[in-house]
Short mmCIF file of C-alpha atoms in Angstrom, two decimals:
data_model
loop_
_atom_site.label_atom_id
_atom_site.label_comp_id
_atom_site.label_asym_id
_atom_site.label_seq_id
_atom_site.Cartn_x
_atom_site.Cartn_y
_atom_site.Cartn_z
CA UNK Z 6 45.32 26.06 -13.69
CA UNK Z 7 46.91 28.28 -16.11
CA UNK Z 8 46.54 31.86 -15.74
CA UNK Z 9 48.67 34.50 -17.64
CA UNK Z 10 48.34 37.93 -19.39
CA UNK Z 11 45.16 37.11 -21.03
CA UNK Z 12 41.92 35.98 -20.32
CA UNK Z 13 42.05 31.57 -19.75
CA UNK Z 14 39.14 30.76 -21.44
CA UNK Z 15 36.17 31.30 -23.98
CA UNK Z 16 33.62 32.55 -24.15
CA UNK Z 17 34.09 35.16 -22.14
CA UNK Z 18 33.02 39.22 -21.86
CA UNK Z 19 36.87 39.88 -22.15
CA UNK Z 20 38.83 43.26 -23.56
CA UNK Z 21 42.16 41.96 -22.59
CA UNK Z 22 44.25 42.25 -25.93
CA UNK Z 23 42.71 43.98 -27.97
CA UNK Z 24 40.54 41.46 -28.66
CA UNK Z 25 36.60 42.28 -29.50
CA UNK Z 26 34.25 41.97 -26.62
CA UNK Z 27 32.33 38.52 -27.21
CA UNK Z 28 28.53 39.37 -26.96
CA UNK Z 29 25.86 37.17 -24.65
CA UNK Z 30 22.42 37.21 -26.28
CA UNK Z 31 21.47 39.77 -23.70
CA UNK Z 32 24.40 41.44 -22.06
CA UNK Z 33 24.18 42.14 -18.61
CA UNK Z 34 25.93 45.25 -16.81
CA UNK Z 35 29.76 44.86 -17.39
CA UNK Z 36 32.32 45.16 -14.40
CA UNK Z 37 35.68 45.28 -14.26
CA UNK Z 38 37.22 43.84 -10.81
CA UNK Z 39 40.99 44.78 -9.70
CA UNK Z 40 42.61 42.25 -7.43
CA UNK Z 41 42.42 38.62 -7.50
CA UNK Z 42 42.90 37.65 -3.70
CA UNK Z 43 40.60 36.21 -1.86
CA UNK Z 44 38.44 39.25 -1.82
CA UNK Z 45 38.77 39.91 -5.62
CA UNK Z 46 38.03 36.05 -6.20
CA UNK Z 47 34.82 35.94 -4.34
CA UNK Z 48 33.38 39.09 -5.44
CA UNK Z 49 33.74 37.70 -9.23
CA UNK Z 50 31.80 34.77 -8.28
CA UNK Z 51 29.26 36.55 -6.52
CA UNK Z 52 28.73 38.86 -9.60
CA UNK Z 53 29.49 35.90 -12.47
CA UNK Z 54 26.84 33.61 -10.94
CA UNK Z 55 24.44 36.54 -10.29
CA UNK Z 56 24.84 37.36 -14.83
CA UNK Z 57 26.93 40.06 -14.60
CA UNK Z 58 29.60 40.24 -17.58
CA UNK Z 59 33.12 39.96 -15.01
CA UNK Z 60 36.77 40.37 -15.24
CA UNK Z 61 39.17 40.52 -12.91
CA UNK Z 62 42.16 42.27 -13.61
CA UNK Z 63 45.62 41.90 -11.04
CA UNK Z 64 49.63 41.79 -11.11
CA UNK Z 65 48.87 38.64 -9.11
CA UNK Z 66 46.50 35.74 -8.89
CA UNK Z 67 45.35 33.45 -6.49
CA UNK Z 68 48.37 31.65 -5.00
CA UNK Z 69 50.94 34.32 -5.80
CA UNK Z 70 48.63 37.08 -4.25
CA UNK Z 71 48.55 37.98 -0.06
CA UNK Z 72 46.02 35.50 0.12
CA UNK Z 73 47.91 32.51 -0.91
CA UNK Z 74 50.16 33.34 2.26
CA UNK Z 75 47.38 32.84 4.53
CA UNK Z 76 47.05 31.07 7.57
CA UNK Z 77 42.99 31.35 5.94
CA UNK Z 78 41.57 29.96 9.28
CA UNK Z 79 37.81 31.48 10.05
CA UNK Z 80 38.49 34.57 13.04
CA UNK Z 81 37.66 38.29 13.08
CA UNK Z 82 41.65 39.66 13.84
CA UNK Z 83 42.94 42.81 12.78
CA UNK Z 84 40.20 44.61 11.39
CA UNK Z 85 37.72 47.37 12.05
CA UNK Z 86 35.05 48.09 13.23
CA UNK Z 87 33.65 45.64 14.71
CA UNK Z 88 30.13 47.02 14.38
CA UNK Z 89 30.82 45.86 10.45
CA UNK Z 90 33.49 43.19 10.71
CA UNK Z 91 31.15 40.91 13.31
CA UNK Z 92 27.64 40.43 10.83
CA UNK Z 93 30.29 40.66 7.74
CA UNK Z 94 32.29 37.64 9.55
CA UNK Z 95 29.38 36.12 10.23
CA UNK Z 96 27.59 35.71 7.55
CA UNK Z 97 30.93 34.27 5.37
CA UNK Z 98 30.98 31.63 8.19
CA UNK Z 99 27.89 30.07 7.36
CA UNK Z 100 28.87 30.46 3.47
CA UNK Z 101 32.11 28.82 4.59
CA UNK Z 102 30.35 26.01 6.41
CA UNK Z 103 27.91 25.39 3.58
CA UNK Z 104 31.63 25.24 1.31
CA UNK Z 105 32.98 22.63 3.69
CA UNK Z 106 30.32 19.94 3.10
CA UNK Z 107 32.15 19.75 -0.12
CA UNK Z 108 35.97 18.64 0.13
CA UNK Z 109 37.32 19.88 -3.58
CA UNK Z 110 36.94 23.48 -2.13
CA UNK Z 111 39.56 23.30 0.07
CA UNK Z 112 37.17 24.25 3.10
CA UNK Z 113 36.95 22.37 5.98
CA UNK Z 114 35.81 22.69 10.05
CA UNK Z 115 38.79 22.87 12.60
CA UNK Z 116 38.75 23.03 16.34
CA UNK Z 117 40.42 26.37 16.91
CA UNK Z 118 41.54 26.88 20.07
CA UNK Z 119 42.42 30.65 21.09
CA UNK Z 120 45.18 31.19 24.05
CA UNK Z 121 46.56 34.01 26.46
CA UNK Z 122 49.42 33.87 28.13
CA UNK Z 123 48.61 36.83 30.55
CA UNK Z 124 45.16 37.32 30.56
CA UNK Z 125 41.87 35.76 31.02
CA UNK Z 126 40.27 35.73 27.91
CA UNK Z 127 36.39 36.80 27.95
CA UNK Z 128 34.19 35.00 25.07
CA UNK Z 129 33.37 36.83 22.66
CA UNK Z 130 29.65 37.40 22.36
CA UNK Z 131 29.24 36.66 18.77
CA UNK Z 132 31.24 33.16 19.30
CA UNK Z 133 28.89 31.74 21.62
CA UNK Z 134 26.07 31.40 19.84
CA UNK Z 135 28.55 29.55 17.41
CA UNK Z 136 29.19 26.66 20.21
CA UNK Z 137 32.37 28.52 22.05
CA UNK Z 138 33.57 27.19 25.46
CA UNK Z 139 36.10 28.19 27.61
CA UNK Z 140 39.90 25.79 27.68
CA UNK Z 141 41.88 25.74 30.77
CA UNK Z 142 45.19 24.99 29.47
CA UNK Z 143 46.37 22.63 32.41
CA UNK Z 144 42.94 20.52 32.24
CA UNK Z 145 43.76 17.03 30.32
CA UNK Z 146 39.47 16.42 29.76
CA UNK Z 147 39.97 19.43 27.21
CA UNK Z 148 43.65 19.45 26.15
CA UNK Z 149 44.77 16.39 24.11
CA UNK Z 150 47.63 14.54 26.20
CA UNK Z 151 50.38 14.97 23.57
CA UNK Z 152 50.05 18.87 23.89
CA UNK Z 153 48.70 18.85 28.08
CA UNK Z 154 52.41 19.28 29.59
CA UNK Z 155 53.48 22.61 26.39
CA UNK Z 156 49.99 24.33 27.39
CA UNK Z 157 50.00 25.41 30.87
CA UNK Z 158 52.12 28.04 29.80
CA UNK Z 159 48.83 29.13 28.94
CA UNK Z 160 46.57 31.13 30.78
CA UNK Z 161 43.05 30.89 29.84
CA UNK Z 162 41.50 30.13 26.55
CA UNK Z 163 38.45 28.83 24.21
CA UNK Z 164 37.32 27.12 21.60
CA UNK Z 165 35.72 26.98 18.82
CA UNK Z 166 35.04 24.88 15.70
CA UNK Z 167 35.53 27.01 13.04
CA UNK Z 168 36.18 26.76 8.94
CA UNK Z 169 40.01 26.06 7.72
CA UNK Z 170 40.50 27.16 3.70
CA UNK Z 171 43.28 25.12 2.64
CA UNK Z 172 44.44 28.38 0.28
CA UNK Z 173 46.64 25.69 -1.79
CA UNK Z 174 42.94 24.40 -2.89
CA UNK Z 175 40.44 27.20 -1.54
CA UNK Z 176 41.85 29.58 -4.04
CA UNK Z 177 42.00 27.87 -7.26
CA UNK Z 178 38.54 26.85 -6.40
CA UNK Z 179 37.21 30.39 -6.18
CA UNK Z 180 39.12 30.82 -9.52
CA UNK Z 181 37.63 27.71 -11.43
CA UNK Z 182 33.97 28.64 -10.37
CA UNK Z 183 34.48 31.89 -11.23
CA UNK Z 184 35.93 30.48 -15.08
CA UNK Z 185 33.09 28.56 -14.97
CA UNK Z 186 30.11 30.96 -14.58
CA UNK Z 187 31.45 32.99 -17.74
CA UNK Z 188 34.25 34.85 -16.21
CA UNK Z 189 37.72 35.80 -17.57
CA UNK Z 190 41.25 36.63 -15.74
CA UNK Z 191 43.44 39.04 -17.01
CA UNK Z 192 47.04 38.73 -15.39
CA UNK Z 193 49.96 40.79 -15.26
CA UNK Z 194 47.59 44.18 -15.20
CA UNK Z 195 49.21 46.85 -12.33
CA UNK Z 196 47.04 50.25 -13.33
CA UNK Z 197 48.50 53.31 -11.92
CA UNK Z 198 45.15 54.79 -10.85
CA UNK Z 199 41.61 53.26 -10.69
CA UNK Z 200 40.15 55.52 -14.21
CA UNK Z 201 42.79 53.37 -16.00
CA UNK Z 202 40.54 50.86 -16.03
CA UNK Z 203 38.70 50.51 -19.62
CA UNK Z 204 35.81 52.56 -20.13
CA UNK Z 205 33.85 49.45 -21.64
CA UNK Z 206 33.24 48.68 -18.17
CA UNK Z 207 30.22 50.08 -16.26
CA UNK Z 208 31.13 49.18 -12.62
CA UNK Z 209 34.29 48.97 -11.11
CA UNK Z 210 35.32 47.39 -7.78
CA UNK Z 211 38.20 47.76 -6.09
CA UNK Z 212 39.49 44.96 -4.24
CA UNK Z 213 42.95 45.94 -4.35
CA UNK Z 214 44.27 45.20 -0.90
CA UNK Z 215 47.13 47.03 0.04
CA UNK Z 216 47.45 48.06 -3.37
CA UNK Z 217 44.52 50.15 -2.93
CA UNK Z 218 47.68 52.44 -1.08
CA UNK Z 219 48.81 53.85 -4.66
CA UNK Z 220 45.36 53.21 -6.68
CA UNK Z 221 43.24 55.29 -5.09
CA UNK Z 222 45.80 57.15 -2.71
CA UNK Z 223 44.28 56.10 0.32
CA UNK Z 224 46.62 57.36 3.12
CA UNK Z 225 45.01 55.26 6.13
CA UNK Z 226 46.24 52.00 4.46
CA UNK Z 227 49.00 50.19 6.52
CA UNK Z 228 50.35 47.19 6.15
CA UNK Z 229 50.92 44.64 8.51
CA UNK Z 230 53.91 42.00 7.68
CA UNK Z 231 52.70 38.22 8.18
CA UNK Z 232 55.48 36.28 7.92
CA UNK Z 233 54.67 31.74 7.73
CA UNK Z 234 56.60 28.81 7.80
CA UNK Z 235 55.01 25.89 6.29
CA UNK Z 236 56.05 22.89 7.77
CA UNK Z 237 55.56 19.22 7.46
CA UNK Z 238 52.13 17.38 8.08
CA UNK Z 239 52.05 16.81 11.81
CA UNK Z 240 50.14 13.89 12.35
CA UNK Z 241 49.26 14.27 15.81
CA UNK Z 242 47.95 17.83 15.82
CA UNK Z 243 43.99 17.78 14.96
CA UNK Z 244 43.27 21.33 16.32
CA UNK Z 245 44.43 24.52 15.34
CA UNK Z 246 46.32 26.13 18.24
CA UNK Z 247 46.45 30.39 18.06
CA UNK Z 248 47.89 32.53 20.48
CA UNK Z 249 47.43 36.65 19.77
CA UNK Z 250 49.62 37.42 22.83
CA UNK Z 251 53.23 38.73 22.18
CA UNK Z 252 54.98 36.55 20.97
CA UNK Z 253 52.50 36.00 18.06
CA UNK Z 254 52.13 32.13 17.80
CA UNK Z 255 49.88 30.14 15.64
CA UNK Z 256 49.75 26.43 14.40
CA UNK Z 257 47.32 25.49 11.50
CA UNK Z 258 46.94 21.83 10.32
CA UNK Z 259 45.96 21.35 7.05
CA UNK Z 260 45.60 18.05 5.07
CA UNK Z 261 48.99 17.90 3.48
CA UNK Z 262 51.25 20.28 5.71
CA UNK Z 263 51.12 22.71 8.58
CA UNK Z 264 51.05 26.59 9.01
CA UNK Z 265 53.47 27.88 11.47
CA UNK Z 266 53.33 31.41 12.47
CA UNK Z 267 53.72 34.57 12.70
CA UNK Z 268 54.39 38.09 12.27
CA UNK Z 269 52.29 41.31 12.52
CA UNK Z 270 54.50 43.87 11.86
CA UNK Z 271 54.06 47.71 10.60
CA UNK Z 272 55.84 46.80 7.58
CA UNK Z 273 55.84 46.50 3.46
CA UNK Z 274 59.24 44.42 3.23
CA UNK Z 275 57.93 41.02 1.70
CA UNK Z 276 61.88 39.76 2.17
CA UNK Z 277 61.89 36.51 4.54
CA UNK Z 278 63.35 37.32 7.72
CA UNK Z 279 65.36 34.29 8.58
CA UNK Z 280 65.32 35.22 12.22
CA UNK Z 281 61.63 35.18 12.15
CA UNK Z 282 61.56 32.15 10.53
CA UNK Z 283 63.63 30.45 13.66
CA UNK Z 284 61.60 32.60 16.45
CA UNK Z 285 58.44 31.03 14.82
CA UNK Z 286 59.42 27.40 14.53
CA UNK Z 287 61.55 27.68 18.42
CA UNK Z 288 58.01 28.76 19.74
CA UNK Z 289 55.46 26.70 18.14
CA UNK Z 290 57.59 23.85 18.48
CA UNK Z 291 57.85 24.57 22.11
CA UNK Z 292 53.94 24.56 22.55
CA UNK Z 293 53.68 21.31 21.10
CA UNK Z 294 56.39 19.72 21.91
CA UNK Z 295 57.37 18.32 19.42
CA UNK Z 296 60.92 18.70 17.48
CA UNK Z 297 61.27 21.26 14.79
CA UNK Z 298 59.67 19.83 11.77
CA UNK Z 299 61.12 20.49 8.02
CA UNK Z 300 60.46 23.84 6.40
CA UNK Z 301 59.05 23.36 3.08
CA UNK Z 302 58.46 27.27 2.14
CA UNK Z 303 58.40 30.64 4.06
CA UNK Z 304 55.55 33.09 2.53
CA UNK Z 305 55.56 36.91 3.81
CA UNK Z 306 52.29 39.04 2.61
CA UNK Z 307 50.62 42.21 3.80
CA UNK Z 308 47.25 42.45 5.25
CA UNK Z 309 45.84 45.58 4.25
CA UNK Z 310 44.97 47.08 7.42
CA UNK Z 311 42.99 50.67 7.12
CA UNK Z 312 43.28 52.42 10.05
CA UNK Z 313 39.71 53.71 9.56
CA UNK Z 314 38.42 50.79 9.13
CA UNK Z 315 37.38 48.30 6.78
CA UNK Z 316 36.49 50.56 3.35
CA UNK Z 317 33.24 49.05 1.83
CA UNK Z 318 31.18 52.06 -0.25
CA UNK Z 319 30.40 53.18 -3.40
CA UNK Z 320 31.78 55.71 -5.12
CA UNK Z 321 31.88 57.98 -8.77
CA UNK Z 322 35.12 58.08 -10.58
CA UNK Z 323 36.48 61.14 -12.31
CA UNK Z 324 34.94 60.07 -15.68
CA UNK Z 325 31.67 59.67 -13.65
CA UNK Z 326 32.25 56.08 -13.77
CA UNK Z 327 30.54 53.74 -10.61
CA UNK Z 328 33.26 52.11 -8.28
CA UNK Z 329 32.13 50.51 -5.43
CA UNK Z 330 35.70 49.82 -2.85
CA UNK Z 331 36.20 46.92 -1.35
CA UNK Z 332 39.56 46.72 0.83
CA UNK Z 333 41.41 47.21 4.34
CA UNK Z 334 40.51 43.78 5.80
CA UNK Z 335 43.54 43.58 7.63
CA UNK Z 336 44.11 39.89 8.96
CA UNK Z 337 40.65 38.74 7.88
CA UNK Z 338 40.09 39.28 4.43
CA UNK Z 339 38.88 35.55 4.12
CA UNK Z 340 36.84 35.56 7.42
CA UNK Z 341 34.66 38.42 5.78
CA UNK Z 342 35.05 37.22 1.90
CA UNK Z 343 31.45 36.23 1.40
CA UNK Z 344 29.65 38.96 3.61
CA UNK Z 345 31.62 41.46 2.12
CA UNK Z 346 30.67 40.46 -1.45
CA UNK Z 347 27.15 40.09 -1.09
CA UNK Z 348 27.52 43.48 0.60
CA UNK Z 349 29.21 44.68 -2.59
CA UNK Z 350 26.34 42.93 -4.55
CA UNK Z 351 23.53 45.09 -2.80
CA UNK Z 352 25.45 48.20 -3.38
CA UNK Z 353 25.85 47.57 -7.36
CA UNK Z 354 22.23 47.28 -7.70
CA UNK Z 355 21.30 50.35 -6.05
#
């Protein structure tokens, strides 16, 4: 998919250029959307396929953005409240599920299985209803025999079958649907503040991520350094294996490689730490004990955590101008994608 400085396709609504707006017979409400991560992708669906004229504008799309660094397994994490996050997450889960019946979007259901090393995990409400059951890690009727002996360093844990986004085909999926219901892409764009953004457009949503730092000068943005290593396929491993205690360890199977992680630093460095790299393969090689695979690429990105919480309003602009935000969703900005949008949605038509 080819996606540079102007928009891919016609015909679109587009102002990229210079070039003259191309008219619909009846032209709906035109909006403007800035970022083209996961958030920025689905919210231009949401508002293509609902008639609205859309472009996205970003410095970054799809696989070069945060998102395409993405472990982009289905789990509230690192993101507030929860009051919001839980019926946001919630509702993009059945979206998600809907997605997977489908394999050329990337989405698919994975038995995650979520470990302590110290402490007895409680299920989470929300998750039962959603078929959660408790692991014990040295119990060989729930732990598959080629990971049984690495586990019992394992406390407590549960499981859940959740949706995996393969972000090497999740992404370019959102894109092409979007491209498909009329949209247009506009690369290469970095606007110094949010009224930058042409006055041609009506509504303007901000789903900047941690850009949303210097757009909008929102002080309570902080980002949180994920570093990966994608590894070879690992035939043996069918579930994905997460572990939130310190050290941060997490294993994601995917149909062509494997996710190794992490990091969750207080950090906007987006330089591979080699040391990380080798902390992250030593550990999640030691849980499944196996031998340290081949690294194929390290990816570093930086969830946009907001230490107020998720930001999901509408606003004015200077120029009196309709902006409705859309960013902060820390380490889950694909686990609330859809709910968020259709969120966004309701708000626009207020």
């Amino acid at each position: 998919m080819e996606i540079v400085g102007q928009p891919l396709r016609l015909p679109f609504f587009c102002l990229a250029g210079g070039a003259p707006a191309l008219q619909r017979s009846v032209m709906p409400e035109s909006v403007a959307i800035i970022g083209a991560g996961v958030s920025g992708l689905t919210c231009s669906v949401v508002f293509a396929e609902n008639g609205y004229g859309t472009v996205i504008f970003a410095k970054e799309v799809a696989q070069q953005t945060t998102s395409g660094a993405a472990a982009a397994v289905w789990f509230p994490y690192d993101a507030e409240p929860q009051h919001k996050v839980i019926p946001w997450a919630l509702d993009t889960f059945h979206a998600l599920v809907d997605l997977a019946r489908v394999p050329a979007t990337g989405v698919s259901m994975i038995e995650l299985r979520q470990f302590s090393r110290t402490r007895e995990i409680q299920i989470p409400d929300w998750a039962i209803p959603l078929g959660a059951r408790a692991v014990i890690p040295s119990s060989a009727s729930v732990i598959p025999s080629e990971v049984e002996g690495s586990l019992e360093s394992f406390s407590s844990g549960f499981s859940l079958r959740v949706p995996l986004m393969d972000t090497t085909v999740y992404l370019d999926y959102l894109a092409a649907r979007f491209l498909k219901a009329g949209g247009a892409i506009t690369a290469n764009v970095c606007f110094e503040k949010i009224e930058d953004v042409d006055r041609k457009f009506d509504l303007v949503i901000n789903c900047a991520g941690i850009g949303a730092r210097e757009l909008v000068q929102d002080a309570d943005l902080e980002p949180h350094c994920g570093q990966v290593a994608i590894v070879q396929k690992i035939d043996k491993l069918s579930c994905a294996i997460v572990c939130d205690d310190a050290p941060l360890m997490y294993a994601i199977p995917r149909t062509n490689d494997c996710v190794f992680g992490g990091t969750n630093e207080i950090s906007d460095d987006l330089h591979v730490d080699p040391r990380s790299t080798a902390r992250i393969l030593d550990e999640c090689s030691r849980v499944l004990n196996i031998d340290k695979p081949n690294v194929l690429a390290e990816r570093v990105g930086l969830r946009p955590f907001r230490k107020s919480g998720v930001r999901l309003e509408r606003d004015r602009l200077r120029d009196s101008r309709t902006v409705i935000h859309n960013y902060g969703h820390g380490g889950a900005g694909f686990t609330l994608s859809w709910g968020c949008a259709r969120e966004v949605l309701d708000l626009a038509t207020l």
